[in-house]
């Protein structure tokens, strides 16, 4: 069968597209090149080929897969050739393949398993996803120990220490290196922010945090036998002490995955059943520091832009860990940085490196704390200072003094809302009149998941489905909710956006602060004056069709109007 003629006859390619694809085959078939260049979808090609060969096309997401049958097949050819046994039918086993012309692969699998196979067609991406879901990430490495290049797909950007000993020898095995690499590659492909490797009484659990929520990753049971070697490999990559198993350790890995530079922060803590690992992944290629990309409503963004251009004062960003505070601060610094402005930061750790900004890494062990670093950088004549976090009274006092001496200071606090920042600083021991005279504004924020643009569905809620605080006079014509598709891995969400609450300090707010008014009094006054709360900003995102009602309720649970 001539595939090129089939694609033309079916109208899947025109003559120009076919010529373009033929010019770039380089060992690939013309249909594979056409799919790669986006001329045609893989599903349309498979359906056309299937019609010619009498092979059905199946949607694996909707297909009931026989797990007991799958367990009877060797995993190495399944992973190597992306073949997935589905079910027994009429004396044969149906096997999903994305390449019906690769008969050698089907013969190999059938011979090794002792079954007669009958192919059906499915997308390659769907087959791989289902294999990982049922056999686990790195299942082929665990079961087959395939001798392949160990560092395939990952390039370490720093040389590793030449460790010795039995543990180090195990960690240097090609199979262990490849397994760790596969976990990292899978996390990057899923756009995970964190990887959790947690020891349990009966084995280990691997979880990825994607869009703020943890997802359990299926891994084969046999991975438990390699747990110590995996931890040792991660310690070697992070330049940590592989012999130390009683104390927490923190390290860092710089690597390149598929051409993308990834910075990995590694934290290892001894637990009841072994050492637990959490890795935070910072994908430098994905970070775009611009206030326009943060998702601020226009009325909040315009006020915030005026604040960050003030000559002096303190601007605080508050919220829990992982709420996007660092991204907002770096976006603000990028807006105001220029050759005429000296910007210095003191951070723990320095998460994102930015040209035109002088950055200092805190080292607690040698006495370089936030407060000590801040005292030193004032002698470097900065115009703008970023303090990674105000954690104690000493740092708070230093920030106040820097502001009073004519510097614009940015920093973060852990408070539930914007008004709480004033009382938190007072609780740290700063005099109320100093807080009132220096803090210019507080931005509280959270991150909500965006509805997947490809599968979100419109609906009209019934009475009682919408919370009573949703503004009745501003109901949208239709609401949207998650559905789930292949692109969003069935979650109904893809990416996140921010919701914000901006408190601008005026005469009344400063007076309330001096009078030691509690958080509720300050917040109530600001709401009367028109401040948009986190919850109200969330409802705005719902009206715009960006997120769902349930997501706003989840993130702003406990927040009051």
Coordinates of N, CA, C and O in Angstrom, one line a residue, residues 74-133:
X74 N 5.6 -10.0 28.9 CA 6.9 -9.3 29.3 C 6.8 -7.8 29.1 O 6.3 -7.4 28.1
X75 N 7.4 -7.1 30.0 CA 7.2 -5.6 29.9 C 8.2 -5.0 29.0 O 8.0 -3.9 28.4
X76 N 9.4 -5.6 28.8 CA 10.4 -5.0 27.9 C 9.9 -4.7 26.5 O 10.0 -3.5 26.1
X77 N 9.4 -5.6 25.8 CA 8.9 -5.3 24.4 C 7.7 -4.3 24.5 O 7.5 -3.6 23.5
X78 N 6.9 -4.4 25.5 CA 5.8 -3.5 25.6 C 6.3 -2.0 25.7 O 5.8 -1.1 24.9
X79 N 7.3 -1.8 26.5 CA 7.8 -0.4 26.6 C 8.6 0.0 25.4 O 8.5 1.1 24.9
X80 N 9.4 -1.0 24.9 CA 10.3 -0.7 23.8 C 9.6 -0.4 22.5 O 9.9 0.6 21.8
X81 N 8.5 -1.1 22.2 CA 7.8 -0.9 20.9 C 6.4 -0.2 21.1 O 5.7 0.0 20.1
X82 N 6.1 0.2 22.3 CA 4.8 0.9 22.6 C 3.6 0.0 22.1 O 2.8 0.5 21.3
X83 N 3.6 -1.2 22.6 CA 2.5 -2.1 22.4 C 1.7 -2.4 23.6 O 2.3 -2.5 24.7
X84 N 0.4 -2.4 23.5 CA -0.4 -2.6 24.7 C -1.5 -3.7 24.6 O -2.4 -3.5 23.8
X85 N -1.3 -4.9 25.2 CA -2.3 -5.9 25.1 C -3.6 -5.4 25.8 O -3.6 -4.9 26.9
X86 N -4.7 -5.7 25.1 CA -6.0 -5.1 25.6 C -6.9 -6.2 26.2 O -7.3 -6.1 27.3
X87 N -7.3 -7.2 25.4 CA -8.2 -8.3 25.8 C -8.1 -9.5 24.9 O -7.6 -9.4 23.8
X88 N -8.6 -10.6 25.4 CA -8.8 -11.8 24.6 C -10.1 -11.7 23.8 O -11.1 -11.3 24.3
X89 N -10.0 -12.2 22.5 CA -11.2 -12.2 21.7 C -11.0 -13.3 20.6 O -10.1 -13.2 19.8
X90 N -11.9 -14.3 20.6 CA -11.9 -15.3 19.6 C -10.6 -16.0 19.4 O -10.1 -16.2 18.3
X91 N -9.9 -16.4 20.6 CA -8.7 -17.1 20.5 C -7.5 -16.2 20.2 O -6.3 -16.7 20.1
X92 N -7.6 -14.9 20.1 CA -6.5 -14.0 19.9 C -6.5 -13.0 21.0 O -7.4 -12.8 21.8
X93 N -5.4 -12.3 21.1 CA -5.2 -11.2 22.0 C -5.1 -9.9 21.2 O -4.3 -9.8 20.3
X94 N -6.1 -9.0 21.5 CA -6.0 -7.7 20.8 C -4.9 -6.8 21.4 O -4.8 -6.7 22.6
X95 N -4.0 -6.3 20.5 CA -2.9 -5.5 21.0 C -3.0 -4.1 20.3 O -3.0 -4.1 19.0
X96 N -2.9 -3.1 21.1 CA -3.0 -1.7 20.5 C -1.6 -1.3 20.0 O -0.6 -1.5 20.7
X97 N -1.5 -0.9 18.8 CA -0.2 -0.4 18.2 C -0.4 0.9 17.4 O -1.5 1.1 16.9
X98 N 0.6 1.7 17.4 CA 0.5 2.9 16.6 C 1.1 2.8 15.2 O 1.1 3.7 14.4
X99 N 1.8 1.6 15.0 CA 2.5 1.3 13.7 C 2.1 -0.1 13.2 O 2.8 -1.0 13.6
X100 N 1.1 -0.2 12.4 CA 0.7 -1.5 11.9 C 1.7 -2.2 11.0 O 1.6 -3.4 10.7
X101 N 2.7 -1.4 10.5 CA 3.7 -1.9 9.6 C 4.9 -2.5 10.3 O 5.7 -3.2 9.7
X102 N 5.0 -2.3 11.6 CA 6.1 -2.9 12.4 C 5.7 -4.3 12.9 O 5.4 -4.6 14.0
X103 N 5.7 -5.2 11.9 CA 5.3 -6.6 12.2 C 6.3 -7.3 13.1 O 6.0 -8.2 13.8
X104 N 7.6 -6.9 13.0 CA 8.6 -7.6 13.8 C 8.3 -7.4 15.3 O 8.5 -8.3 16.1
X105 N 7.9 -6.2 15.7 CA 7.6 -5.9 17.0 C 6.4 -6.8 17.5 O 6.5 -7.4 18.6
X106 N 5.4 -6.9 16.7 CA 4.2 -7.8 17.1 C 4.7 -9.2 17.2 O 4.2 -10.0 18.1
X107 N 5.5 -9.7 16.2 CA 6.0 -11.1 16.3 C 6.8 -11.3 17.5 O 6.7 -12.4 18.2
X108 N 7.7 -10.4 17.9 CA 8.5 -10.5 19.1 C 7.6 -10.7 20.3 O 7.8 -11.5 21.2
X109 N 6.6 -9.8 20.5 CA 5.8 -9.8 21.7 C 5.0 -11.1 21.7 O 4.8 -11.7 22.8
X110 N 4.4 -11.5 20.6 CA 3.6 -12.7 20.5 C 4.5 -14.0 20.9 O 4.0 -14.9 21.6
X111 N 5.7 -14.0 20.3 CA 6.6 -15.1 20.6 C 7.0 -15.2 22.1 O 6.9 -16.3 22.6
X112 N 7.3 -14.1 22.7 CA 7.7 -14.1 24.1 C 6.6 -14.4 25.0 O 6.8 -15.1 26.0
X113 N 5.4 -14.0 24.7 CA 4.2 -14.2 25.5 C 3.5 -15.5 25.3 O 2.8 -16.0 26.1
X114 N 3.7 -16.1 24.0 CA 3.0 -17.3 23.7 C 1.6 -17.1 23.3 O 0.7 -18.0 23.5
X115 N 1.2 -15.9 22.8 CA -0.2 -15.7 22.4 C -0.2 -15.3 20.9 O 0.8 -14.8 20.3
X116 N -1.3 -15.6 20.3 CA -1.6 -15.1 18.9 C -2.2 -13.7 19.0 O -3.1 -13.5 19.8
X117 N -1.5 -12.8 18.3 CA -1.9 -11.4 18.5 C -2.7 -10.9 17.3 O -2.4 -11.3 16.1
X118 N -3.6 -10.0 17.5 CA -4.3 -9.3 16.4 C -4.2 -7.8 16.7 O -4.7 -7.3 17.8
X119 N -3.6 -7.0 15.8 CA -3.4 -5.6 16.1 C -4.7 -4.7 15.9 O -5.5 -5.0 15.1
X120 N -4.8 -3.7 16.8 CA -5.8 -2.6 16.6 C -5.0 -1.4 16.7 O -3.9 -1.4 17.2
X121 N -5.5 -0.3 16.2 CA -4.7 1.0 16.1 C -5.2 2.0 17.1 O -6.4 2.1 17.4
X122 N -4.2 2.7 17.7 CA -4.4 3.7 18.7 C -3.3 4.7 18.6 O -2.2 4.4 18.1
X123 N -3.6 5.9 19.1 CA -2.5 7.0 19.1 C -1.3 6.5 20.0 O -1.5 5.9 21.0
X124 N -0.1 6.9 19.5 CA 1.1 6.5 20.3 C 1.1 7.1 21.7 O 1.4 6.5 22.6
X125 N 0.7 8.4 21.7 CA 0.7 9.1 23.1 C -0.3 8.4 24.0 O 0.0 8.2 25.2
X126 N -1.4 8.0 23.5 CA -2.4 7.3 24.4 C -1.9 5.9 24.9 O -2.1 5.5 26.0
X127 N -1.2 5.2 24.0 CA -0.6 3.9 24.3 C 0.4 4.1 25.4 O 0.4 3.4 26.4
X128 N 1.3 5.0 25.2 CA 2.4 5.2 26.2 C 1.8 5.7 27.6 O 2.2 5.2 28.6
X129 N 0.8 6.5 27.5 CA 0.2 7.0 28.8 C -0.5 5.8 29.5 O -0.3 5.6 30.8
X130 N -1.2 4.9 28.8 CA -1.8 3.8 29.4 C -0.8 2.8 29.9 O -1.0 2.1 31.0
X131 N 0.3 2.6 29.2 CA 1.4 1.7 29.7 C 1.9 2.2 31.0 O 2.1 1.4 32.0
X132 N 2.2 3.5 31.1 CA 2.8 4.1 32.3 C 1.8 4.0 33.5 O 2.2 3.7 34.6
X133 N 0.5 4.2 33.1 CA -0.5 4.1 34.2 C -0.6 2.7 34.8 O -0.9 2.5 36.0

